[in-house]
Every structure is written in structure tokens, then in C-alpha cells.
Short mmCIF file of C-alpha atoms and ligand atoms in Angstrom, two decimals:
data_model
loop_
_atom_site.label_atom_id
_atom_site.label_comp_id
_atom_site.label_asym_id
_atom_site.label_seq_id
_atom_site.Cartn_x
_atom_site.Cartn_y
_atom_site.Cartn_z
CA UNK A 25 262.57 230.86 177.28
CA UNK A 26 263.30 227.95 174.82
CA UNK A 27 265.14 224.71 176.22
CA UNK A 28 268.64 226.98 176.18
CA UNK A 29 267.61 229.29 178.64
CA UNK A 30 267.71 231.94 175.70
CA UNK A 31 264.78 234.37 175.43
CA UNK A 32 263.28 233.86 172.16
CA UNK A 33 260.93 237.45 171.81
CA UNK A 34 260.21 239.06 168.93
CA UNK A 35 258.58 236.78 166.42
CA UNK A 36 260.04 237.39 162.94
CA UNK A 37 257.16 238.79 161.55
CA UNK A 38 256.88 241.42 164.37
CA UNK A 39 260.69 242.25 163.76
CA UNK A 40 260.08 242.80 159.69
CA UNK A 41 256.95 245.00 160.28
CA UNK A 42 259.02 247.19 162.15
CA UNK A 43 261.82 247.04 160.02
CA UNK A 44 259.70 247.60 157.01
CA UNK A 45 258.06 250.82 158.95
CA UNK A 46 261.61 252.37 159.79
CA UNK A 47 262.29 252.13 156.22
CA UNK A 48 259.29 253.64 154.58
CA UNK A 49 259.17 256.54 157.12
CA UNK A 50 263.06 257.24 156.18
CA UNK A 51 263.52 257.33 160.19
CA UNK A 52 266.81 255.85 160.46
CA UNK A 53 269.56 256.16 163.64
CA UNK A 54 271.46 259.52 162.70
CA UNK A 55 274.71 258.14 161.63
CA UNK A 56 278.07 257.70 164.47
CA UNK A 57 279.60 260.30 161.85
CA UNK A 58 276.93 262.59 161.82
CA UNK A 59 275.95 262.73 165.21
CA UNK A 60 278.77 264.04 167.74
CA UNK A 61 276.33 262.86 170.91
CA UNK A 62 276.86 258.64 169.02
CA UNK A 63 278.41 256.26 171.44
CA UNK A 64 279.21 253.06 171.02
CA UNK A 65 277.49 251.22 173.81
CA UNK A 66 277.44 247.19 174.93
CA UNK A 67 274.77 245.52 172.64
CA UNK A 68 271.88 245.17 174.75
CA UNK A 69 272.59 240.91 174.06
CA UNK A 70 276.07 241.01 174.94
CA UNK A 71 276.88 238.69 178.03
CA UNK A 72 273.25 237.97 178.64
CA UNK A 73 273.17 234.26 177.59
CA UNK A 74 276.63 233.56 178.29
CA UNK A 75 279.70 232.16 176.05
CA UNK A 76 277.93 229.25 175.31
CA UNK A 77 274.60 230.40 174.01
CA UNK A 78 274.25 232.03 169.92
CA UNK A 79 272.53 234.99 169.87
CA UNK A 80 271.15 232.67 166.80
CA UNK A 81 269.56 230.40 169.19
CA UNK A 82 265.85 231.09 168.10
CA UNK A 83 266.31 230.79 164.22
CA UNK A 84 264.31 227.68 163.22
CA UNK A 85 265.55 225.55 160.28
CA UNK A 86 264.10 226.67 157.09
CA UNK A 87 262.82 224.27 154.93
CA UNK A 88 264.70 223.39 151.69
CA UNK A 89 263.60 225.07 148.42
CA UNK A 90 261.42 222.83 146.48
CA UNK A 91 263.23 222.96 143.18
CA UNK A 92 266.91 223.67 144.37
CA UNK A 93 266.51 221.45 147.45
CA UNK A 94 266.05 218.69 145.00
CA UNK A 95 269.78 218.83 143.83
CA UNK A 96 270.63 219.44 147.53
CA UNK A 97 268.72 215.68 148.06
CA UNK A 98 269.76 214.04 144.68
CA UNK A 99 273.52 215.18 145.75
CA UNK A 100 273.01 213.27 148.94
CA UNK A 101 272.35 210.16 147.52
CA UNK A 102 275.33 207.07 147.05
CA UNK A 103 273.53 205.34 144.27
CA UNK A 104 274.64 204.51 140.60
CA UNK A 105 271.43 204.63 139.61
CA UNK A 106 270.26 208.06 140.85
CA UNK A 107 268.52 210.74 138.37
CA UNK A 108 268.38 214.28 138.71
CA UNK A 109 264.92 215.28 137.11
CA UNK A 110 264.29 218.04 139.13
CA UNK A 111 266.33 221.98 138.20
CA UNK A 112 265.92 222.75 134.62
CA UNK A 113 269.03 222.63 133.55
CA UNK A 114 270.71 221.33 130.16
CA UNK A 115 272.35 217.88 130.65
CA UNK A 116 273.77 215.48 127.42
CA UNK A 117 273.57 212.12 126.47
CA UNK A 118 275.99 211.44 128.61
CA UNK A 119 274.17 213.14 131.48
CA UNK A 120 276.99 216.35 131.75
CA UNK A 121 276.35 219.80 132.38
CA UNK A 122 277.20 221.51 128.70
CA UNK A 123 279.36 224.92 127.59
CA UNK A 124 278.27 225.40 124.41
CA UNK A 125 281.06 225.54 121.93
CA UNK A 126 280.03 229.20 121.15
CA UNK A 127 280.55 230.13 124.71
CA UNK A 128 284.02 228.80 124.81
CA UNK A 129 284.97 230.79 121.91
CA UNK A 130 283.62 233.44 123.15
CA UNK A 131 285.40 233.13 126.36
CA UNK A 132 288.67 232.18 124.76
CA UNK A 133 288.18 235.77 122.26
CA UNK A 134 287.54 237.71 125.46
CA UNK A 135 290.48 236.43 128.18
CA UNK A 136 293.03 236.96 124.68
CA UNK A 137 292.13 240.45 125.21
CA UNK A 138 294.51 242.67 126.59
CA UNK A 139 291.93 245.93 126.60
CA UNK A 140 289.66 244.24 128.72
CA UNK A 141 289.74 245.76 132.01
CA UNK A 142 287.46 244.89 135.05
CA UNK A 143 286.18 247.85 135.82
CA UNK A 144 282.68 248.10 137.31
CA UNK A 145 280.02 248.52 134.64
CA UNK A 146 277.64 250.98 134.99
CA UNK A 147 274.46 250.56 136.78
CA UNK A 148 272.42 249.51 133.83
CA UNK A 149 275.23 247.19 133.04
CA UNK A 150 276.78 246.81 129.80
CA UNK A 151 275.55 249.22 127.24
CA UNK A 152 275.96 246.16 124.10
CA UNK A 153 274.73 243.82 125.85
CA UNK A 154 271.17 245.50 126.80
CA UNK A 155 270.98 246.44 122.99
CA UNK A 156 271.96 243.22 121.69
CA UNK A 157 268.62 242.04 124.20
CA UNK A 158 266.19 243.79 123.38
CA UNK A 159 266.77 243.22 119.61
CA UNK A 160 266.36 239.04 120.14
CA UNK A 161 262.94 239.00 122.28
CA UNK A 162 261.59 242.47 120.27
CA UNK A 163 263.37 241.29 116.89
CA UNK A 164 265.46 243.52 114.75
CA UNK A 165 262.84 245.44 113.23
CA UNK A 166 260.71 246.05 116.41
CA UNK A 167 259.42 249.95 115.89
CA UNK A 168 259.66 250.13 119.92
CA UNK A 169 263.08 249.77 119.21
CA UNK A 170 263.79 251.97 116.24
CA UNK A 171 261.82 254.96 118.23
CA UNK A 172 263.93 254.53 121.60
CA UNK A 173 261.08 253.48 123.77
CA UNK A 174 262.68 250.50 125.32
CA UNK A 175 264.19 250.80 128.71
CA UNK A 176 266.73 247.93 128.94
CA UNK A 177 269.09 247.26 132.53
CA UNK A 178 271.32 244.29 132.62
CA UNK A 179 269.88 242.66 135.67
CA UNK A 180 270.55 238.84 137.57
CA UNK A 181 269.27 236.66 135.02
CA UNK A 182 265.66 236.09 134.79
CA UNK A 183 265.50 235.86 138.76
CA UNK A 184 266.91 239.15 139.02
CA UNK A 185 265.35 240.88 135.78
CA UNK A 186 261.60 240.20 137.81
CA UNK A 187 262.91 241.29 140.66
CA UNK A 188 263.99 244.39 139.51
CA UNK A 189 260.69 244.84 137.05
CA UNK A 190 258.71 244.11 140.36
CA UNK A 191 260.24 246.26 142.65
CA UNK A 192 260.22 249.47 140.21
CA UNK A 193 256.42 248.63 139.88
CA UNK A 194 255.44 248.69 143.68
CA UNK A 195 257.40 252.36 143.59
CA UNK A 196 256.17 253.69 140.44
CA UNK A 197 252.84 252.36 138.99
CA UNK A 198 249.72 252.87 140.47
CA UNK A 199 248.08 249.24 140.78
CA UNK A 200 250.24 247.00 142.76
CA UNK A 201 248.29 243.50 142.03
CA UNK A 202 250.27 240.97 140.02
CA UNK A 203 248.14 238.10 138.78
CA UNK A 204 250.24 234.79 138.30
CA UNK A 205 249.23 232.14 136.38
CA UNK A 206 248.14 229.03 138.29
CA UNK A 207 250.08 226.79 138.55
CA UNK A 208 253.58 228.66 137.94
CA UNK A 209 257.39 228.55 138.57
CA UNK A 210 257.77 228.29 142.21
CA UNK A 211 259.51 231.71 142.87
CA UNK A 212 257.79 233.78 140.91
CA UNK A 213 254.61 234.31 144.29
CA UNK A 214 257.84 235.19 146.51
CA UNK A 215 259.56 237.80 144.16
CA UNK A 216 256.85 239.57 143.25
CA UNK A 217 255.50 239.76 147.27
CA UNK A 218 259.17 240.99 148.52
CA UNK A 219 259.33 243.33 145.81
CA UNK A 220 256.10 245.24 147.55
CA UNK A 221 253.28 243.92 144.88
CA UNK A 222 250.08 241.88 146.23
CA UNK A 223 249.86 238.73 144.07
CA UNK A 224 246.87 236.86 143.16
CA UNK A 225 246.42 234.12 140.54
CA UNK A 226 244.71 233.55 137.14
CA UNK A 227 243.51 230.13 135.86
CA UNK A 228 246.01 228.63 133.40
CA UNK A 229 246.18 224.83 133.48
CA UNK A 230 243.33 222.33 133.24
CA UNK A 231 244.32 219.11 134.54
CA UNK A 232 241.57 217.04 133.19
CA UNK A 233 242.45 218.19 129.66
CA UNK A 234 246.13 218.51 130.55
CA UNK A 235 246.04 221.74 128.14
CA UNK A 236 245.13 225.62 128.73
CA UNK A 237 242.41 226.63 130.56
CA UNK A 238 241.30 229.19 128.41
CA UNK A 239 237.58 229.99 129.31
CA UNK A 240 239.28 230.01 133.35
CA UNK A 241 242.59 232.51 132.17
CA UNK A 242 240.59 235.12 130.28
CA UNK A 243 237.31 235.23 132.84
CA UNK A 244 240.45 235.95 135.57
CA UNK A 245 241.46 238.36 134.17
CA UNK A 246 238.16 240.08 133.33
CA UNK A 247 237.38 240.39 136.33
CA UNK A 248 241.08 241.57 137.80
CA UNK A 249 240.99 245.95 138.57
CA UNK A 250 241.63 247.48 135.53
CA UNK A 251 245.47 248.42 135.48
CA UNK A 252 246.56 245.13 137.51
CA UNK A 253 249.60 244.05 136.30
CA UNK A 254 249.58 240.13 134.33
CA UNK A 255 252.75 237.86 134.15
CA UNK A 256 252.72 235.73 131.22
CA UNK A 257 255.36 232.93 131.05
CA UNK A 258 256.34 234.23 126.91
CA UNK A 259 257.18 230.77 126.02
CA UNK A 260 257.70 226.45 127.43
CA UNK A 261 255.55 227.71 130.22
CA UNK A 262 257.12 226.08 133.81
CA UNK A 263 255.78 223.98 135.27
CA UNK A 264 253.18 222.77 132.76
CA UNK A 265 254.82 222.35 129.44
CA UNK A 266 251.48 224.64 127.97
CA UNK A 267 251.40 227.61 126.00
CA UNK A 268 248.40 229.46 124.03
CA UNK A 269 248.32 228.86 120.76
CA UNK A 270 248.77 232.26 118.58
CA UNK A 271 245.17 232.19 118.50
CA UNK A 272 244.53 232.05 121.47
CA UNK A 273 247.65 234.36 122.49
CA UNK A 274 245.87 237.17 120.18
CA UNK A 275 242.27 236.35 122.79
CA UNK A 276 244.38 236.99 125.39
CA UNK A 277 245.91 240.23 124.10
CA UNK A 278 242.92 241.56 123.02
CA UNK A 279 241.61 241.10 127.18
CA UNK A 280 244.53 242.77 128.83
CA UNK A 281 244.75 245.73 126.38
CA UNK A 282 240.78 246.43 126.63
CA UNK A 283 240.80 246.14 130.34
CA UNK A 284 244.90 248.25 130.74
CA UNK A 285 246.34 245.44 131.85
CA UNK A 286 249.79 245.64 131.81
CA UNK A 287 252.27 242.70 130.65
CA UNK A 288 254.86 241.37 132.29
CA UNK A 289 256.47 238.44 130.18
CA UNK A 290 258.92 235.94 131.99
CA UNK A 291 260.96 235.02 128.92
CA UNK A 292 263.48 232.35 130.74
CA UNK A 293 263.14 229.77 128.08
CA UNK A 294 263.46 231.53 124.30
CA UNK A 295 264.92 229.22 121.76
CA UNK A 296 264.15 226.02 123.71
CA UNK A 297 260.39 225.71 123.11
CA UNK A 298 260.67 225.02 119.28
CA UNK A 299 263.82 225.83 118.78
CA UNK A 300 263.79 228.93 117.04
CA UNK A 301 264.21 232.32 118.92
CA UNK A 302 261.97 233.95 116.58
CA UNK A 303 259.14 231.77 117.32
CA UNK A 304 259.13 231.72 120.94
CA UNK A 305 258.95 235.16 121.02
CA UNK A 306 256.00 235.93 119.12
CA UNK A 307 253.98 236.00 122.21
CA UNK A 308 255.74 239.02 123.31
CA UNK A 309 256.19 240.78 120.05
CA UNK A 310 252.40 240.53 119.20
CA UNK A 311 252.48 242.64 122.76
CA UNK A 312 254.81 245.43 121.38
CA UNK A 313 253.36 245.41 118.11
CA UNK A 314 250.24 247.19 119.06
CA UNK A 315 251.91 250.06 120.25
CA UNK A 316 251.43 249.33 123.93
CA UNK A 317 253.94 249.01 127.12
CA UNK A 318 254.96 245.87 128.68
CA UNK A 319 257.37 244.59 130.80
CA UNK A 320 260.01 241.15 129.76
CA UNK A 321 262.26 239.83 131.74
CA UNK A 322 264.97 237.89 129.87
CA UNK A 323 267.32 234.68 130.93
CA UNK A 324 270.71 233.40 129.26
CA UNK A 325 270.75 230.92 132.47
CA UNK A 326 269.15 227.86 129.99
CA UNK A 327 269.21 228.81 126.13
CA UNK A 328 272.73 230.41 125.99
CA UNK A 329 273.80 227.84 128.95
CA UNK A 330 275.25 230.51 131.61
CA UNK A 331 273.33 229.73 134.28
CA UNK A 332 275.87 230.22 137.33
CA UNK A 333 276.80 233.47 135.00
CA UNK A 334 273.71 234.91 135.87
CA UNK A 335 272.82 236.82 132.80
CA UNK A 336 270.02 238.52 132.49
CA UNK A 337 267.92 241.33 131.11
CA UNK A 338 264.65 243.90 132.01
CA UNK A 339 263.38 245.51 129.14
CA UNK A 340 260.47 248.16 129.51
CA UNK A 341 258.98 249.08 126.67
CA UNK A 342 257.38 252.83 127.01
CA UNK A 343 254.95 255.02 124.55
CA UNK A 344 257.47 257.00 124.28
CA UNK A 345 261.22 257.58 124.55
CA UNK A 346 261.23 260.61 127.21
CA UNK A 347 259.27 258.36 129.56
CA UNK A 348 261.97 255.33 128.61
CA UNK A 349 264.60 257.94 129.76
CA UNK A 350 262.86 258.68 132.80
CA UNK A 351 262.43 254.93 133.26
CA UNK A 352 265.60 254.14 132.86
CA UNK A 353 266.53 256.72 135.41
CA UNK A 354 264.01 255.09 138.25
CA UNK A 355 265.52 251.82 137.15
CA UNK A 356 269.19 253.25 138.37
CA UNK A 357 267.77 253.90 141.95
CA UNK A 358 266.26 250.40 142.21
CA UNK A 359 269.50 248.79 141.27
CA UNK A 360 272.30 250.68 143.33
CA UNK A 361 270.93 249.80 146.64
CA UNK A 362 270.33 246.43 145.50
CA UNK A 363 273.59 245.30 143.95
CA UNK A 364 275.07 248.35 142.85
CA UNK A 365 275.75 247.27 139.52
CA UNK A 366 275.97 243.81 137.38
CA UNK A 367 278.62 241.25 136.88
CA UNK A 368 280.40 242.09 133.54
CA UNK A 369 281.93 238.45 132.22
CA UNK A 370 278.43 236.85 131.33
CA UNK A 371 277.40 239.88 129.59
CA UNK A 372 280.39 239.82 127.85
CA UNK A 373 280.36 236.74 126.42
CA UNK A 374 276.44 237.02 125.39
CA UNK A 375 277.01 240.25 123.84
CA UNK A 376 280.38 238.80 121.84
CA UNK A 377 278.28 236.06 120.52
CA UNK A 378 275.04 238.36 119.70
CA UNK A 379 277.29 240.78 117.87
CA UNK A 380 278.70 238.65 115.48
CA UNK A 381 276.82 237.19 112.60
CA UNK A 382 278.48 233.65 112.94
CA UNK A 383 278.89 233.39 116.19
CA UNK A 384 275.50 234.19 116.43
CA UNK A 385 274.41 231.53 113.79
CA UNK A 386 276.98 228.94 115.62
CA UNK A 387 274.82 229.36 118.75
CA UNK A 388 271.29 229.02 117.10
CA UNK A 389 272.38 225.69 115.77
CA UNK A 390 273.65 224.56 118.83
CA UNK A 391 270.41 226.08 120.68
CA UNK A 392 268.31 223.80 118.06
CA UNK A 393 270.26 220.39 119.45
CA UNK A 394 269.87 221.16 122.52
CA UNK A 395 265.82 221.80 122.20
CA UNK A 396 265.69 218.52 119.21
CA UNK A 397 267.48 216.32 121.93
CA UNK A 398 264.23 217.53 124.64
CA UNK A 399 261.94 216.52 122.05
CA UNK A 400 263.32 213.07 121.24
CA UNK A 401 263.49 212.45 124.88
CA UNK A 402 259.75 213.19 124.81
CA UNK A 403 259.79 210.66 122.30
CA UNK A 404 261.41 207.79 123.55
CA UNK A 405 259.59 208.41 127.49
CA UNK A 406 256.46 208.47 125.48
CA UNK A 407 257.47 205.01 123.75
CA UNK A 408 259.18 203.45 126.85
CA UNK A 409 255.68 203.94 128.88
CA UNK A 410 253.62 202.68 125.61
CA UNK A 411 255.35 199.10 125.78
CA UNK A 412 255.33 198.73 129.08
CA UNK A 413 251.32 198.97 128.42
CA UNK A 414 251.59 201.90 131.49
CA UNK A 415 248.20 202.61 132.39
CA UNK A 416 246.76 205.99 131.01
CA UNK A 417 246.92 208.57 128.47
CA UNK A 418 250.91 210.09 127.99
CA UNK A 419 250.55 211.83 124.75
CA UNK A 420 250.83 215.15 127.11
CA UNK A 421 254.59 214.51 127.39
CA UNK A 422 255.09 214.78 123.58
CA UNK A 423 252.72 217.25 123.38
CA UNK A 424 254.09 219.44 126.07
CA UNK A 425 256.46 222.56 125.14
CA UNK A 426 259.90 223.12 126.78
CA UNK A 427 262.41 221.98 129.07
CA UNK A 428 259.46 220.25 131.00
CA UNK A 429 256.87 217.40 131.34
CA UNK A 430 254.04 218.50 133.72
CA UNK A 431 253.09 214.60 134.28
CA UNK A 432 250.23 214.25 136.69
CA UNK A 433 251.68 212.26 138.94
CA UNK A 434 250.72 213.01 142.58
CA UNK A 435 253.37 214.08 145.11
CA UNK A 436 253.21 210.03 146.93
CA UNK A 437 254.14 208.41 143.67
CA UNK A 438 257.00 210.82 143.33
CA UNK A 439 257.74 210.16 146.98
CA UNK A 440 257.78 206.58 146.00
CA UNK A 441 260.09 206.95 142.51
CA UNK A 442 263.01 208.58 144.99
CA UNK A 443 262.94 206.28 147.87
CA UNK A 444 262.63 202.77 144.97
CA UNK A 445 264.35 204.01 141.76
CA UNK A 446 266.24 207.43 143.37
CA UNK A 447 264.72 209.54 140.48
CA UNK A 448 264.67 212.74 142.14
CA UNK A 449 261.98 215.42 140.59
CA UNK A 450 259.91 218.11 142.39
CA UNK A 451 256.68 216.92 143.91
CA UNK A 452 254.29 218.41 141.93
CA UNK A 453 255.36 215.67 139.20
CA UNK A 454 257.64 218.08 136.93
CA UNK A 455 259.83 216.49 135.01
CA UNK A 456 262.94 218.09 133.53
CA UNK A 457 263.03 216.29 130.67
CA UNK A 458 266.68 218.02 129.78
CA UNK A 459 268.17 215.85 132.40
CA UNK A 460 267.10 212.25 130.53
CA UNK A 461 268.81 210.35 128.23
CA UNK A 462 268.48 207.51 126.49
CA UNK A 463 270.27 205.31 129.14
CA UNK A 464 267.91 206.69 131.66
CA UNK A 465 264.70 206.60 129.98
CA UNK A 466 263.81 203.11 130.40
CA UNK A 467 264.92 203.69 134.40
CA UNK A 468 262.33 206.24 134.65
CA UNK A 469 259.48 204.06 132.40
CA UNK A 470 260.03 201.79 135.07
CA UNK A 471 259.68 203.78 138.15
CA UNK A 472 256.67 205.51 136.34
CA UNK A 473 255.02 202.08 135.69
CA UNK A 474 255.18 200.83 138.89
CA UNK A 475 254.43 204.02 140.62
CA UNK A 476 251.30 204.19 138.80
CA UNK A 477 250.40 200.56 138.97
CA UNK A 478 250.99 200.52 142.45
CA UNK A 479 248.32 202.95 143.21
CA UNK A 480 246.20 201.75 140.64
N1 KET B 18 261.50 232.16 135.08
C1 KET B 18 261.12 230.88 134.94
C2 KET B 18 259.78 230.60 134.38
C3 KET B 18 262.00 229.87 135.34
O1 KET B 18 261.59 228.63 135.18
C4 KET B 18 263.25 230.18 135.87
C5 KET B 18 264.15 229.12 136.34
C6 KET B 18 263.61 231.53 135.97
C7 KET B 18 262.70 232.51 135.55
C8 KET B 18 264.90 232.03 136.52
O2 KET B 18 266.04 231.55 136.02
P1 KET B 18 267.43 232.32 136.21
O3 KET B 18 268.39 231.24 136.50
O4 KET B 18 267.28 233.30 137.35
O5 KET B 18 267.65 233.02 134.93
N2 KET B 18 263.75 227.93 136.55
C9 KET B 18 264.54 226.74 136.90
C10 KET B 18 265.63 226.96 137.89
C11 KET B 18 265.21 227.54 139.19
O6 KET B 18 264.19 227.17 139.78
O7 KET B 18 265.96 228.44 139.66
C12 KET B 18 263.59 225.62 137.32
O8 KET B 18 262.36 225.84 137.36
O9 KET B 18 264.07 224.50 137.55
#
């Protein structure tokens, strides 16, 4: 009994076990419709705590999540002065949320429409739009493409594109071990564990060096059982700002295709590591170019801007294209229990823009600002800390890739920037550096300077 007199059995990992093991052995309740001995009888909790009490009563408070929970925090808090450092998402100089001009075109071409109808899509989604995908991360010219072997679903943006890609792996491939890279985006352990796969972790970042851990990543993943599945963050990797160099990226594919591993590339950030899509895709397209499979989940959320749109897509690339039919198919009965089928505006409006030679040149320039104002806030952090004679070495933040700085600081000092200067960032000391600007760079210098000094 808890202080409410309400009987709090059943821990919650007791009650998923069992839930898990009525759904794998199919043994479900026949159906009120199907079963003419079904009665509806009093739940077995109505009544017993009386009117006052929720059946609810036991659920504890969840914590907050540590990246989204910072907005929930930041949003909290009355001061002028506050910073919002912590989602990676797009802000300007003037520290507003952006539609790229593209979009609104887009947008305005599409509601002007009177044949648009809003009908549900198919399960894969929309048929353009997956084709119009797989041609940016696997390029125009990608043979994969030309010979039908890619499997491509519209999915929830990147979030939902892994999901999907992890949940068709625990039911179809035979090694159900995901090795993550160390550190990594925050979600990426619990997606891949509710989608059914066992996750372990590779070596990636070495913080004395601040760069790749090279020697670490590719002795992991010798020693990981051949067939284990590998995600690689395909470009700006989050949280550290670090990617292979081609080099390196070509050590690394040689590893995973002499040992089967098979790839699974987060591509959430294309376009906003140097600015070019072409170029922060290379990592994947090295991947398809030898001939073997791989999995890539792709985002709009950050380099087209739609992030509420949640546009996304999972593209499987197969030997061959009767397997990517069969794929596909397998794909279909993940999806329809899930969400049935995919939102159709965001898809829309990528595929309007990816269709059309100038939009599509309209958006690359505006993609290029976007990632040229990151690096010149890089820049003037870098400078700010520099005259302010801030002890240490902060080349890493201009030499870091992406929407991120991966700064070292420890999870007090950041502790210390919210409460003093209300800079609000995740505790593991990532900054999104797309939420700066010049008129809050020298706020954050400061909070950095005497965060550091104080500990000093
Ligand atoms: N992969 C990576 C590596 C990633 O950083 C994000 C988002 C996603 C996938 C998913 O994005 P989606 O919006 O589902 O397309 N990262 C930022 C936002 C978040 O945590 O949801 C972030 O790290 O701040």
C-alpha cells in the first residue's frame, strides 16, 4: 500500500515481460466479436480505491529528457538574458526559428493546388518523395539505384526512419547486436533496445585528443560477432562535432565489410557539416559503392528546416532488386501497426523542392548560409574565449563538424552557466552552436570563462 491506501503491485517491468510474452506467443483475448461466450464484466479496479483515488496512483514521475527537457527548462525561465544552447535546431542572427524561403514557396505552390487531395498515402508513403531520397544521400548516379536495389519507406524523420530500420532488423536479420558509437545522440541506445536489438558500444571519441579514437573504433569492432549490425553517424557526428576523415572512413569500411558487418548510417545532418550535400554523404556512398547492403536513415528535421514536419526517410540498399521487393514488403508490415502510414504535407513540400532544378538550387544556397553562419559562430566563440585569455586549448570548437561543439566542460560547470548566466545546454557540455549569435557570443565567453576559472 503506498501513502493513498492504493495497492501499488505489479512493478512495471513485471507488467512489460508479460505483455511482451502475450505478444510474441500471438495469445491474445479472443475478440467480444468473435467470441459469443465475451461479457463485459466490472474491471477488476473499479470501486476498489474509491472516487477519490486514480487508478494512476502508482506511476512515478519520469524524469525529463535530457535534450528536449532542456527547452522544457530554458522555457521556464523569466530572464532577458536566457540562451537556448541545448536542441539542435536552426536559429538566426536574430535568434528565430527559420522557414527557409524555398519551403514557403513550396508551400505556397502546393495549398494553390486544387488537385491536391488529402488522401492517406500509402504505407511506404509518397512514391516521389522516397525516390527523390534516395537519389541525394546515394547521388544521382548511384548503380544501387539504377539496378532497383534500394528499398526506400517514407518514415518519421530520422527518429522514425531508425526506428523502423531497427525494428525490421530484430524480425528479419539474424544478428540482433547494434554497436553504437560512444559517446552518441542520446536516443539512439533507447530506439534501437525497444525495437528488439541488444546494443553495445564501440569506441569513437578520445577526449584527451578531442578527435577520433581510431585505434579504440576499429579494435571494437574487430572483435564484435561477425554479422553485428554498426551505426555510423554519416556526417557532423552528435554529440562530438568528429567525423573520420575519408581516410580513415575507407579503414573503417574495409573492417565492417571483412568481418559482414552491416551499416546502418544515421544521416540527420547532410548539407550542414560542410555545406555541400554531396560531401557529407561520401561516407555513405563509399558504403554502396562496393556493391554491399546497408541501412540510412535520412532527416529533413535540420537541413531542409521541417522539423515539427517530421520528414523522414529508410533506405535499404539490397544485392539485389527481388530481395529490395521482398524488403520493401516486410517494411509494409512493420509500418501499419505502427502508424499505419506517413503524414503527406512534409513530404510534399521536400519532394516539390527536390524535383525541381531551381528550387532545388534555391535550397542548397540557403542550406550553405545556414551551415557558413555555424562556422562563423565557431569563429567568433573561438575568438571571444581567446581575449578573454580563457584558460585551455579551444581550437576543438573551430575544428569540430556540424551543428555542434562537444566542449569538455563537465556537467557542474554547466550546472553553474544555467543557474549564473541562464545558458541552458545539455550536461554533457554540447553546445548547439546553431542557437548563437553574435549578440550572444560574448554572453556565453563569459559564462565559459568564469565557469572554467572558477574550478580552476
Ligand atoms: N539522429 C541524430 C544523430 C540526431 O542528432 C537527431 C536529432 C536525430 C537523428 C533525429 O532527428 P529527427 O527530428 O527525428 O529527424 N537530434 C536533435 C534533436 C533531438 O534530440 O530530437 C538533438 O540532438 O538536439
Amino acid at each position: 500500500m503506498d501513502e493513498m491506501g492504493v495497492r501499488c503491485s505489479f512493478p512495471v517491468a513485471v507488467r512489460r515481460l508479460s505483455t511482451l510474452g502475450r505478444h510474441l506467443s500471438g495469445h491474445f483475448p479472443a475478440m467480444a466479436s468473435e467470441n459469443p461466450n465475451f461479457t463485459i464484466s466490472p474491471s477488476p479496479t473499479a470501486g476498489t480505491y474509491g472516487s477519490a483515488a486514480s487508478v494512476f496512483a502508482c506511476i512515478a514521475q519520469a524524469p525529463e529528457d535530457p535534450i528536449l527537457g532542456v527547452t522544457v527548462a530554458y522555457n521556464k525561465d523569466q530572464s532577458p538574458v536566457k540562451v537556448n544552447l541545448g536542441v539542435g535546431a536552426y536559429r538566426t542572427e536574430e535568434g528565430k526559428p527559420l522557414v527557409l524561403n524555398v519551403v514557403r514557396k513550396a508551400e505556397q505552390l502546393l495549398v494553390n493546388d486544387p488537385s491536391r487531395v488529402k488522401e492517406y498515402l500509402p504505407i511506404t508513403g509518397l512514391a516521389d518523395f522516397n525516390k527523390l531520397s534516395a537519389k541525394l544521400i546515394f547521388g544521382a548516379d548511384s548503380p544501387a539505384i539504377q539496378e532497383n536495389r534500394v528499398a526506400t519507406v517514407q518514415c518519421l524523420s530520422g527518429t522514425g526512419s531508425l526506428r523502423v530500420g531497427g525494428e525490421f532488423l530484430a524480425r528479419h536479420y539474424h544478428e540482433r547486436t547494434i554497436y553504437i558509437p560512444q559517446p552518441t545522440w542520446g536516443n539512439h541506445p533507447k530506439i534501437f533496445t525497444l525495437s528488439g536489438l541488444s546494443v553495445k558500444y564501440y569506441r569513437y571519441y578520445d577526449s584527451e585528443t578531442r578527435g577520433l579514437n581510431l585505434q579504440g573504433l576499429l579494435e571494437d569492432l574487430s572483435s564484435a560477432s561477425p554479422g553485428a549490425i554498426v551505426l555510423l553517424h554519416a556526417c557532423a557526428h552528435n554529440p562530438t562535432g568528429v567525423d573520420p576523415t575519408l581516410e580513415q572512413w575507407e579503414h573503417i569500411r574495409q573492417l565492417i565489410r571483412s568481418k559482414s558487418l552491416l551499416p546502418f548510417f544515421d544521416s540527420a545532418y547532410q548539407g550542414f557539416a560542410s555545406g555541400s550535400l554531396d560531401a557529407d554523404a561520401r561516407s555513405v556512398r563509399m558504403f554502396v559503392a562496393d556493391g554491399g547492403e546497408c541501412l540510412t536513415a535520412q532527416s529533413y528535421a535540420k537541413n531542409m528546416g521541417l522539423y515539427g514536419e517530421r520528414v523522414g526517410a529508410l533506405s535499404i540498399v539490397c544485392r539485389s532488386s527481388d530481395v529490395a521487393v521482398r524488403v520493401e514488403s516486410q517494411l509494409k508490415l512493420v509500418i501499419r501497426p505502427m502508424y499505419s502510414n506517413p503524414p503527406i504535407h512534409g513530404a510534399s513540400i521536400v519532394a516539390t523542392i527536390l524535383k525541381d532544378s531551381e528550387k532545388f538550387k534555391e535550397w542548397t544556397i540557403e542550406l550553405k548560409s545556414m551551415a557558413d553562419r555555424i562556422i562563423s559562430m565557431r569563429k567568433q566563440l573561438f575568438d571571444a574565449l581567446r581575449e578573454r585569455g580563457t584558460p585551455g586549448d579551444w581550437s576543438h570548437i573551430i575544428k569540430q563538424i556540424g551543428m555542434f561543439t562537444f566542449t569538455g566542460l563537465n556537467s557542474e560547470q554547466v550546472a553553474f552557466m544555467t543557474k549564473e548566466y541562464h545558458i541552458y545546454m545539455t550536461s554533457d557540455g554540447r553546445i548547439s552552436m546553431a542557437g548563437l549569435s553574435s549578440r550572444t557570443v560574448p554572453h556565453l565567453a563569459d559564462a565559459i570563462h568564469a565557469a572554467v576559472t572558477r574550478s580552476n
